[in-house]
Short mmCIF file of C-alpha atoms in Angstrom, two decimals:
data_model
loop_
_atom_site.label_atom_id
_atom_site.label_comp_id
_atom_site.label_asym_id
_atom_site.label_seq_id
_atom_site.Cartn_x
_atom_site.Cartn_y
_atom_site.Cartn_z
CA MET R 1 -23.42 39.14 11.32
CA GLY R 2 -26.04 37.32 13.64
CA GLN R 3 -24.82 34.99 16.28
CA HIS R 4 -25.60 31.28 15.75
CA SER R 5 -26.67 28.89 18.61
CA SER R 6 -23.55 27.99 20.60
CA THR R 7 -24.26 24.21 20.26
CA PRO R 8 -24.93 22.73 16.94
CA LYS R 9 -27.58 20.05 16.70
CA GLU R 10 -27.49 17.07 14.53
CA GLU R 11 -30.18 18.39 12.29
CA ASP R 12 -27.94 21.26 11.53
CA TYR R 13 -25.67 19.09 9.52
CA ARG R 14 -28.47 18.10 6.90
CA ASN R 15 -27.88 20.85 4.42
CA LEU R 16 -23.99 20.80 4.48
CA ASP R 17 -22.35 20.56 1.14
CA PHE R 18 -21.00 16.97 1.42
CA ASN R 19 -21.19 14.25 -1.19
CA PHE R 20 -19.26 11.08 -0.49
CA THR R 21 -19.85 9.46 -3.89
CA GLU R 22 -18.55 12.65 -5.61
CA TYR R 23 -15.32 12.31 -3.71
CA PHE R 24 -14.65 8.85 -4.38
CA ARG R 25 -15.36 8.98 -8.22
CA LYS R 26 -11.93 10.40 -8.82
CA TYR R 27 -10.45 6.92 -7.79
CA LYS R 28 -10.47 4.03 -9.96
CA PRO R 29 -12.55 1.11 -8.85
CA GLU R 30 -9.55 -1.14 -8.47
CA ILE R 31 -7.78 1.18 -5.89
CA LYS R 32 -10.67 2.30 -3.83
CA ILE R 33 -10.38 1.40 -0.09
CA ILE R 34 -13.89 1.05 0.55
CA SER R 35 -16.68 -0.53 -1.52
CA GLU R 36 -19.12 1.25 -3.76
CA GLU R 37 -21.98 -0.11 -1.54
CA THR R 38 -20.25 1.50 1.55
CA ILE R 39 -19.85 4.83 -0.20
CA HIS R 40 -23.46 4.86 -1.06
CA SER R 41 -24.54 3.85 2.56
CA ILE R 42 -22.48 6.64 4.09
CA ASP R 43 -23.64 9.09 1.37
CA LEU R 44 -27.14 8.30 2.07
CA CYS R 45 -26.89 8.61 5.78
CA ILE R 46 -25.54 12.20 5.35
CA ARG R 47 -28.16 13.29 2.96
CA LYS R 48 -30.92 12.09 5.59
CA GLY R 49 -29.18 13.79 8.46
CA ASP R 50 -28.41 10.32 10.14
CA LEU R 51 -25.28 11.19 11.80
CA ASN R 52 -25.07 8.25 14.01
CA GLY R 53 -25.52 5.89 11.13
CA ALA R 54 -22.79 7.74 9.01
CA ARG R 55 -20.47 7.85 12.06
CA SER R 56 -20.98 4.32 12.92
CA ILE R 57 -20.25 3.13 9.31
CA ILE R 58 -17.01 5.19 9.02
CA SER R 59 -15.84 4.13 12.46
CA ASP R 60 -16.37 0.42 11.48
CA VAL R 61 -14.57 0.80 8.29
CA LEU R 62 -11.52 2.53 9.53
CA LYS R 63 -11.20 -0.11 12.33
CA ILE R 64 -11.41 -3.01 9.85
CA ILE R 65 -8.92 -1.22 7.40
CA ASP R 66 -6.51 -0.54 10.41
CA ASN R 67 -6.64 -4.12 11.72
CA ALA R 68 -7.78 -6.63 8.96
CA PRO R 69 -4.87 -9.20 8.75
CA ILE R 70 -3.40 -9.68 5.31
CA ASN R 71 -1.71 -13.02 4.90
CA ILE R 72 0.25 -14.06 1.69
CA ALA R 73 1.65 -17.39 1.13
CA VAL R 74 4.68 -17.84 -1.13
CA THR R 75 5.59 -21.28 -2.26
CA GLY R 76 7.72 -23.14 -4.85
CA GLU R 77 10.91 -25.22 -5.31
CA SER R 78 13.76 -24.71 -3.14
CA GLY R 79 16.16 -22.33 -5.17
CA GLY R 80 13.37 -20.76 -7.06
CA GLY R 81 13.88 -17.27 -5.36
CA LYS R 82 11.26 -17.48 -2.70
CA SER R 83 13.02 -15.97 0.05
CA SER R 84 14.60 -13.11 -2.16
CA PHE R 85 11.04 -12.61 -3.47
CA ILE R 86 9.66 -12.00 0.07
CA ASN R 87 12.62 -9.80 1.10
CA ALA R 88 11.88 -7.64 -1.83
CA LEU R 89 8.12 -7.28 -0.97
CA ILE R 90 8.85 -6.36 2.74
CA GLY R 91 11.74 -3.93 1.51
CA ILE R 92 14.89 -5.38 3.32
CA GLY R 93 18.13 -6.97 2.43
CA PRO R 94 19.18 -10.61 2.84
CA GLU R 95 21.49 -9.69 5.62
CA ASP R 96 19.05 -7.41 7.46
CA LYS R 97 17.28 -8.29 10.62
CA GLY R 98 14.11 -10.18 10.16
CA ALA R 99 15.20 -11.10 6.42
CA ALA R 100 14.01 -14.36 4.81
CA GLU R 101 17.02 -16.71 4.79
CA VAL R 102 18.31 -17.17 1.09
CA GLY R 103 19.62 -20.47 -0.10
CA VAL R 104 18.33 -22.60 2.78
CA ILE R 105 17.38 -26.10 1.73
CA GLU R 106 13.96 -27.27 2.91
CA THR R 107 13.57 -30.50 4.86
CA THR R 108 10.42 -29.95 7.02
CA MET R 109 6.85 -28.88 6.57
CA LYS R 110 7.44 -25.86 8.78
CA ARG R 111 5.91 -22.65 7.41
CA THR R 112 7.83 -19.35 8.39
CA PRO R 113 6.04 -16.03 8.78
CA TYR R 114 7.61 -12.65 7.90
CA LYS R 115 6.14 -9.54 9.15
CA HIS R 116 6.13 -6.46 7.08
CA PRO R 117 8.37 -3.99 9.05
CA LYS R 118 6.13 -0.91 8.48
CA ILE R 119 2.61 -2.60 8.04
CA LYS R 120 2.08 -4.80 11.10
CA THR R 121 -1.05 -6.54 9.79
CA LEU R 122 0.75 -7.85 6.74
CA THR R 123 2.51 -11.11 6.84
CA PHE R 124 4.22 -13.14 4.16
CA TRP R 125 4.41 -16.98 4.70
CA ASP R 126 7.40 -18.75 3.34
CA LEU R 127 6.06 -22.20 2.69
CA PRO R 128 8.17 -25.47 2.01
CA GLY R 129 8.21 -26.31 -1.63
CA VAL R 130 5.60 -29.05 -2.37
CA GLY R 131 8.30 -30.92 -4.13
CA THR R 132 10.13 -31.48 -0.95
CA GLN R 133 7.17 -33.25 0.68
CA LYS R 134 5.70 -36.70 0.20
CA PHE R 135 2.09 -35.31 0.42
CA PRO R 136 -0.42 -34.87 -2.50
CA PRO R 137 -1.32 -31.26 -3.20
CA LYS R 138 -4.55 -31.15 -1.24
CA ALA R 139 -3.01 -32.91 2.07
CA TYR R 140 -0.05 -30.40 1.50
CA LEU R 141 -2.38 -27.27 1.68
CA GLU R 142 -4.33 -28.75 4.70
CA GLU R 143 -0.89 -29.16 6.34
CA VAL R 144 0.09 -25.51 5.82
CA LYS R 145 -3.53 -24.30 6.72
CA PHE R 146 -4.51 -23.01 3.25
CA GLU R 147 -7.62 -21.20 4.80
CA GLU R 148 -5.55 -18.64 6.48
CA TYR R 149 -4.16 -16.98 3.24
CA ASN R 150 -5.70 -14.45 1.12
CA PHE R 151 -3.78 -15.83 -1.93
CA PHE R 152 -0.81 -18.09 -2.92
CA ILE R 153 2.20 -17.04 -5.04
CA ILE R 154 3.99 -19.96 -6.70
CA VAL R 155 7.48 -19.12 -7.54
CA SER R 156 9.87 -20.87 -9.93
CA ALA R 157 13.09 -19.93 -11.64
CA THR R 158 12.78 -22.58 -14.08
CA ARG R 159 9.93 -24.56 -15.60
CA PHE R 160 7.02 -25.12 -13.39
CA THR R 161 6.85 -28.68 -12.35
CA LYS R 162 4.07 -31.30 -12.48
CA LEU R 163 3.70 -31.00 -8.66
CA GLU R 164 3.41 -27.20 -8.77
CA LEU R 165 0.92 -27.51 -11.41
CA ASP R 166 -1.13 -29.95 -9.38
CA LEU R 167 -0.80 -27.47 -6.37
CA ALA R 168 -2.07 -24.64 -8.49
CA GLN R 169 -5.09 -26.77 -9.67
CA ALA R 170 -5.87 -27.69 -6.01
CA ILE R 171 -5.64 -24.11 -4.88
CA GLY R 172 -8.32 -23.25 -7.50
CA ILE R 173 -10.46 -26.05 -6.45
CA MET R 174 -10.28 -24.75 -2.94
CA LYS R 175 -11.51 -21.29 -4.17
CA LYS R 176 -8.47 -19.45 -3.58
CA ASN R 177 -6.55 -17.12 -5.90
CA TYR R 178 -3.08 -18.07 -7.02
CA TYR R 179 -0.35 -16.27 -9.02
CA LEU R 180 2.58 -17.81 -10.86
CA VAL R 181 5.78 -15.89 -10.69
CA ARG R 182 8.76 -16.83 -13.01
CA THR R 183 11.90 -15.39 -11.11
CA LYS R 184 15.45 -14.68 -12.26
CA VAL R 185 14.56 -13.61 -15.84
CA ASP R 186 17.40 -10.94 -15.60
CA VAL R 187 19.82 -14.09 -15.01
CA ASP R 188 18.14 -15.81 -18.16
CA LEU R 189 18.61 -12.47 -20.32
CA GLU R 190 22.39 -12.14 -19.16
CA ASN R 191 23.02 -15.76 -20.00
CA GLU R 192 21.28 -15.58 -23.45
CA LYS R 193 23.15 -12.35 -24.27
CA ARG R 194 26.59 -13.90 -23.32
CA PHE R 195 26.01 -17.09 -25.39
CA LYS R 196 24.37 -15.34 -28.29
CA PRO R 197 25.56 -11.84 -28.53
CA HIS R 198 25.01 -11.31 -32.22
CA ILE R 199 21.43 -12.40 -32.37
CA PHE R 200 20.27 -11.50 -28.86
CA GLU R 201 17.05 -9.66 -28.59
CA ARG R 202 15.57 -8.84 -25.09
CA GLU R 203 11.83 -8.78 -25.92
CA LYS R 204 12.25 -11.97 -28.12
CA THR R 205 13.89 -13.81 -25.28
CA LEU R 206 11.36 -12.71 -22.79
CA SER R 207 8.69 -14.04 -25.22
CA GLN R 208 10.23 -17.27 -25.20
CA ILE R 209 10.57 -17.47 -21.43
CA ARG R 210 6.85 -16.77 -21.24
CA SER R 211 5.90 -19.25 -23.89
CA TYR R 212 7.94 -21.96 -22.14
CA SER R 213 6.04 -21.54 -18.92
CA VAL R 214 2.75 -21.34 -20.87
CA ASN R 215 3.54 -24.52 -22.77
CA THR R 216 3.89 -26.36 -19.29
CA PHE R 217 0.13 -25.82 -18.77
CA SER R 218 -1.03 -26.43 -22.10
CA ASP R 219 0.95 -29.71 -22.39
CA SER R 220 -0.70 -30.75 -19.15
CA LYS R 221 -4.11 -29.90 -20.51
CA MET R 222 -4.75 -27.17 -17.95
CA ALA R 223 -6.15 -23.61 -18.48
CA VAL R 224 -3.18 -21.14 -18.86
CA PRO R 225 -3.02 -18.57 -16.02
CA GLN R 226 -1.35 -15.14 -16.10
CA ILE R 227 2.43 -15.72 -15.49
CA PHE R 228 4.50 -12.97 -14.28
CA LEU R 229 8.13 -12.53 -15.15
CA ILE R 230 10.23 -10.94 -12.63
CA SER R 231 13.70 -10.09 -11.20
CA ASN R 232 13.99 -9.96 -7.44
CA TYR R 233 16.78 -7.42 -7.67
CA ASP R 234 15.21 -5.15 -10.22
CA LEU R 235 11.44 -4.92 -9.29
CA SER R 236 10.65 -1.77 -11.42
CA ASP R 237 11.37 -3.91 -14.55
CA TYR R 238 9.55 -6.84 -16.16
CA ASP R 239 6.18 -7.83 -14.75
CA PHE R 240 6.38 -6.86 -11.14
CA PRO R 241 4.27 -3.74 -11.24
CA VAL R 242 1.78 -5.60 -13.13
CA LEU R 243 1.82 -8.32 -10.61
CA MET R 244 1.25 -5.69 -7.75
CA ASP R 245 -1.66 -3.90 -9.66
CA THR R 246 -3.18 -7.44 -9.95
CA LEU R 247 -2.88 -8.39 -6.36
CA ILE R 248 -4.35 -5.03 -5.16
CA LYS R 249 -7.34 -5.52 -7.48
CA ASP R 250 -7.93 -8.94 -6.37
CA LEU R 251 -7.76 -8.28 -2.51
CA PRO R 252 -10.75 -7.79 -0.44
CA VAL R 253 -11.43 -3.95 -0.60
CA LEU R 254 -10.95 -3.31 3.05
CA LYS R 255 -7.43 -4.82 2.73
CA ARG R 256 -6.32 -2.70 -0.05
CA HIS R 257 -5.21 0.35 1.85
CA ASN R 258 -2.56 -1.28 4.05
CA PHE R 259 -1.20 -3.42 1.07
CA MET R 260 -0.72 -0.63 -1.11
CA LEU R 261 1.26 1.22 1.74
CA SER R 262 3.29 -1.78 1.99
CA LEU R 263 4.66 -1.78 -1.66
CA PRO R 264 8.11 -0.50 -2.53
CA ASP R 265 8.33 2.70 -4.27
CA ILE R 266 9.94 1.29 -7.35
CA THR R 267 7.88 3.36 -9.84
CA GLU R 268 6.18 6.85 -10.07
CA ALA R 269 2.91 4.97 -10.45
CA ALA R 270 3.54 2.99 -7.44
CA ILE R 271 4.24 6.08 -5.47
CA ASP R 272 1.04 7.85 -6.72
CA ARG R 273 -0.85 4.75 -5.68
CA LYS R 274 0.41 4.92 -2.24
CA ASN R 275 -0.53 8.73 -2.12
CA LYS R 276 -4.23 7.91 -3.17
CA ALA R 277 -4.45 5.19 -0.31
CA ILE R 278 -3.56 7.69 2.26
CA GLN R 279 -5.83 10.53 0.80
CA GLN R 280 -8.78 8.31 1.04
CA PHE R 281 -8.06 7.13 4.55
CA ALA R 282 -7.45 10.81 5.55
CA TYR R 283 -10.69 11.66 3.99
CA LEU R 284 -12.62 9.18 6.03
CA GLU R 285 -10.99 10.15 9.32
CA ALA R 286 -11.86 13.90 8.69
CA PHE R 287 -15.52 12.91 8.23
CA LYS R 288 -15.62 10.92 11.43
CA THR R 289 -13.86 13.83 13.46
CA MET R 290 -16.41 16.09 12.03
CA PHE R 291 -19.57 13.98 12.94
CA LEU R 292 -18.01 13.63 16.51
CA ALA R 293 -18.06 17.24 16.87
CA THR R 294 -21.63 17.57 17.74
CA HIS R 295 -20.46 19.54 20.80
CA PRO R 296 -18.14 22.63 20.69
CA GLU R 297 -15.56 21.10 22.93
CA ALA R 298 -14.91 18.32 20.42
CA GLY R 299 -13.75 20.91 17.76
CA ILE R 300 -11.54 23.03 19.86
CA PRO R 301 -7.92 22.98 18.92
CA ARG R 302 -5.56 21.54 21.59
CA ASP R 303 -1.96 22.44 22.58
CA ASN R 304 -0.93 19.05 20.81
CA ASP R 305 -2.55 19.64 17.68
CA VAL R 306 0.65 20.96 16.10
CA GLU R 307 2.55 17.86 17.48
CA LYS R 308 -0.26 15.70 15.81
CA LEU R 309 0.47 17.26 12.41
CA LYS R 310 4.17 16.90 12.89
CA LYS R 311 3.56 13.18 13.63
CA SER R 312 1.41 12.74 10.51
CA LEU R 313 4.31 14.29 8.45
CA ASN R 314 6.81 12.03 9.93
CA HIS R 315 4.51 9.02 9.38
CA TYR R 316 4.09 9.88 5.74
CA ARG R 317 7.96 10.29 5.34
CA GLN R 318 8.35 6.86 6.83
CA LEU R 319 5.74 5.09 4.70
CA PHE R 320 7.51 6.51 1.38
CA GLY R 321 10.92 5.64 2.74
CA ILE R 322 12.26 9.23 3.05
CA ASP R 323 12.27 9.49 6.86
CA ASP R 324 15.76 10.30 8.44
CA GLU R 325 16.58 6.55 9.06
CA SER R 326 15.82 5.59 5.47
CA LEU R 327 17.85 8.44 4.08
CA GLU R 328 20.67 7.45 6.24
CA PHE R 329 20.62 3.94 4.65
CA MET R 330 20.35 5.43 1.09
CA ALA R 331 23.19 7.73 1.65
CA LYS R 332 25.29 4.70 2.94
CA ASP R 333 24.36 2.55 -0.16
CA PHE R 334 25.36 5.38 -2.55
CA GLN R 335 28.21 6.67 -0.54
CA VAL R 336 26.98 10.18 -0.37
CA PRO R 337 26.56 12.47 2.67
CA VAL R 338 22.93 12.37 3.85
CA GLY R 339 22.79 16.22 3.54
CA HIS R 340 23.41 15.79 -0.13
CA LEU R 341 20.08 13.75 -0.27
CA LYS R 342 18.09 16.26 1.65
CA GLU R 343 19.22 18.98 -0.76
CA TYR R 344 16.93 17.37 -3.24
CA ILE R 345 13.75 17.32 -1.10
CA LYS R 346 11.33 19.61 0.87
CA SER R 347 9.67 17.46 3.54
CA PRO R 348 12.54 17.22 6.14
CA ASN R 349 12.23 21.16 6.64
CA LEU R 350 8.72 21.49 5.97
CA LEU R 351 7.42 22.43 9.56
CA ASN R 352 10.82 24.34 10.44
CA THR R 353 10.50 27.31 8.32
CA LYS R 354 8.81 30.40 9.66
CA ARG R 355 6.09 30.40 6.86
CA GLN R 356 4.84 27.04 7.96
CA GLU R 357 4.83 27.92 11.75
CA VAL R 358 2.64 30.94 10.68
CA LEU R 359 0.22 28.54 8.73
CA LEU R 360 0.00 26.23 11.80
CA GLU R 361 -0.51 29.19 14.19
CA GLU R 362 -3.43 30.35 11.97
CA LEU R 363 -4.87 26.97 11.80
CA LEU R 364 -5.23 26.95 15.43
CA LYS R 365 -6.52 30.28 15.81
CA SER R 366 -9.10 30.00 13.08
CA LEU R 367 -11.67 28.31 15.13
CA GLU R 368 -12.21 31.30 17.56
CA LYS R 369 -12.29 33.58 14.67
CA PHE R 370 -15.04 31.82 12.77
CA LYS R 371 -16.97 30.86 15.86
CA SER R 372 -17.56 34.65 16.45
CA ALA R 373 -18.87 35.37 12.98
CA TYR R 374 -20.70 32.24 12.14
CA GLY R 375 -21.20 30.07 15.01
CA TRP R 376 -19.85 26.77 16.22
CA LEU R 377 -20.95 24.61 13.48
CA THR R 378 -19.15 26.50 10.68
CA ALA R 379 -16.09 26.86 12.83
CA ILE R 380 -15.67 23.25 13.66
CA LYS R 381 -16.32 22.31 10.14
CA LEU R 382 -13.73 24.93 8.81
CA TYR R 383 -11.16 23.98 11.35
CA ILE R 384 -11.50 19.98 10.56
CA TRP R 385 -11.26 20.56 6.92
CA LYS R 386 -8.34 22.95 7.00
CA THR R 387 -6.47 20.36 9.09
CA PHE R 388 -7.48 17.66 6.51
CA TYR R 389 -6.12 19.79 3.49
CA LEU R 390 -2.95 20.65 5.48
CA ARG R 391 -2.29 17.02 5.75
CA GLN R 392 -3.12 16.47 2.18
CA HIS R 393 -0.55 19.09 1.48
CA PHE R 394 1.95 17.13 3.54
CA VAL R 395 1.29 13.84 1.74
CA ASN R 396 1.59 15.62 -1.59
CA ILE R 397 5.09 17.11 -0.86
CA VAL R 398 6.35 13.81 0.57
CA THR R 399 5.06 12.04 -2.70
CA GLU R 400 6.90 14.53 -4.75
CA ASP R 401 10.10 14.03 -2.66
CA ALA R 402 9.73 10.20 -3.23
CA LYS R 403 9.55 10.64 -6.98
CA VAL R 404 12.67 12.95 -6.82
CA LEU R 405 14.66 10.55 -4.99
CA LEU R 406 13.47 7.70 -7.22
CA GLN R 407 14.85 9.55 -10.28
CA TRP R 408 18.04 10.36 -8.52
CA THR R 409 18.67 6.72 -7.55
CA ASN R 410 17.77 5.48 -11.16
CA SER R 411 20.29 7.98 -12.58
CA LYS R 412 23.04 6.45 -10.46
CA LYS R 413 22.46 2.92 -11.55
#
């Protein structure tokens, strides 16, 4: 085959078979991490051969996704389960370092931030209950800096009070989203079952709890919002998954990626959603890398490329809670050897087998081979996308491992 020019020009990219829009069509609108307008703009730049334009948009988007702060306010009456709710969301126990204190009586207007241990841009703010203050709702919101939060979650373990209803109304007037969460429904169900063992019906009791909350709004002549029934100690049950879906959909699109990565792996659907967030981000990174490779040197594999791939694998394992530290905690909780858990999964040894070492070596050698046959442009394109698909393979393996361990833990409950 004939030799191509050793240095690709930007015009050479015009006829490459890329379609940004086509890739993102497989993701539902509510879980896309970039907007349709942005997808179209990038696709248009690529079709026109405007690499600088496409590269600039992608770079800006990746930077915003990485650094955009997500601030979630949690408020409600003392004893309503706020602290337990926050701990459940950040995935730590009440006795762990950085946990929200459970059972603390509120006496001040101080708001307390709780950083997510894995997603540094995500902060949950424990706000004092409006009922503990002598402020009207509007003044309360100003005092706790309402403008800083993406949305509010109002938590109650019983009936929503008049003050909480007024607070919800004030939040709506100030053009912020709020969500009403009724906690401790597992306790209500257990009590109902104990006192009425012969006529107890789970779904009927849940319906009564929901109706009781709805009537609180109807009696106050207020529009009835969606009310989520949850247990802080059994997140996979009741309305918690629906609440998370709702929050993702309502968040600004560029903040969805990190929020989806933060959520606990309580259902297979939640695990799949995290997978989709990672896949989209990796796709954007691959395009950015390719567009930077307008000179051959940018596409040459380096000695540390294998280490970068290992780092990616370890990062995915951490995000899905199946890294070595997480497995140690899980083994301790279930009183089994950590080696027993590793027997069920593949990712800990994914890069230790001879087959995978050969695969990585082939990846690093592929550039020279294709450079000789097809020229730099095709070689760079092949190398970058082989790397992308290998990372995709990693995250899919980790995703399956997370599902296997979820099934295992559910079987032990």
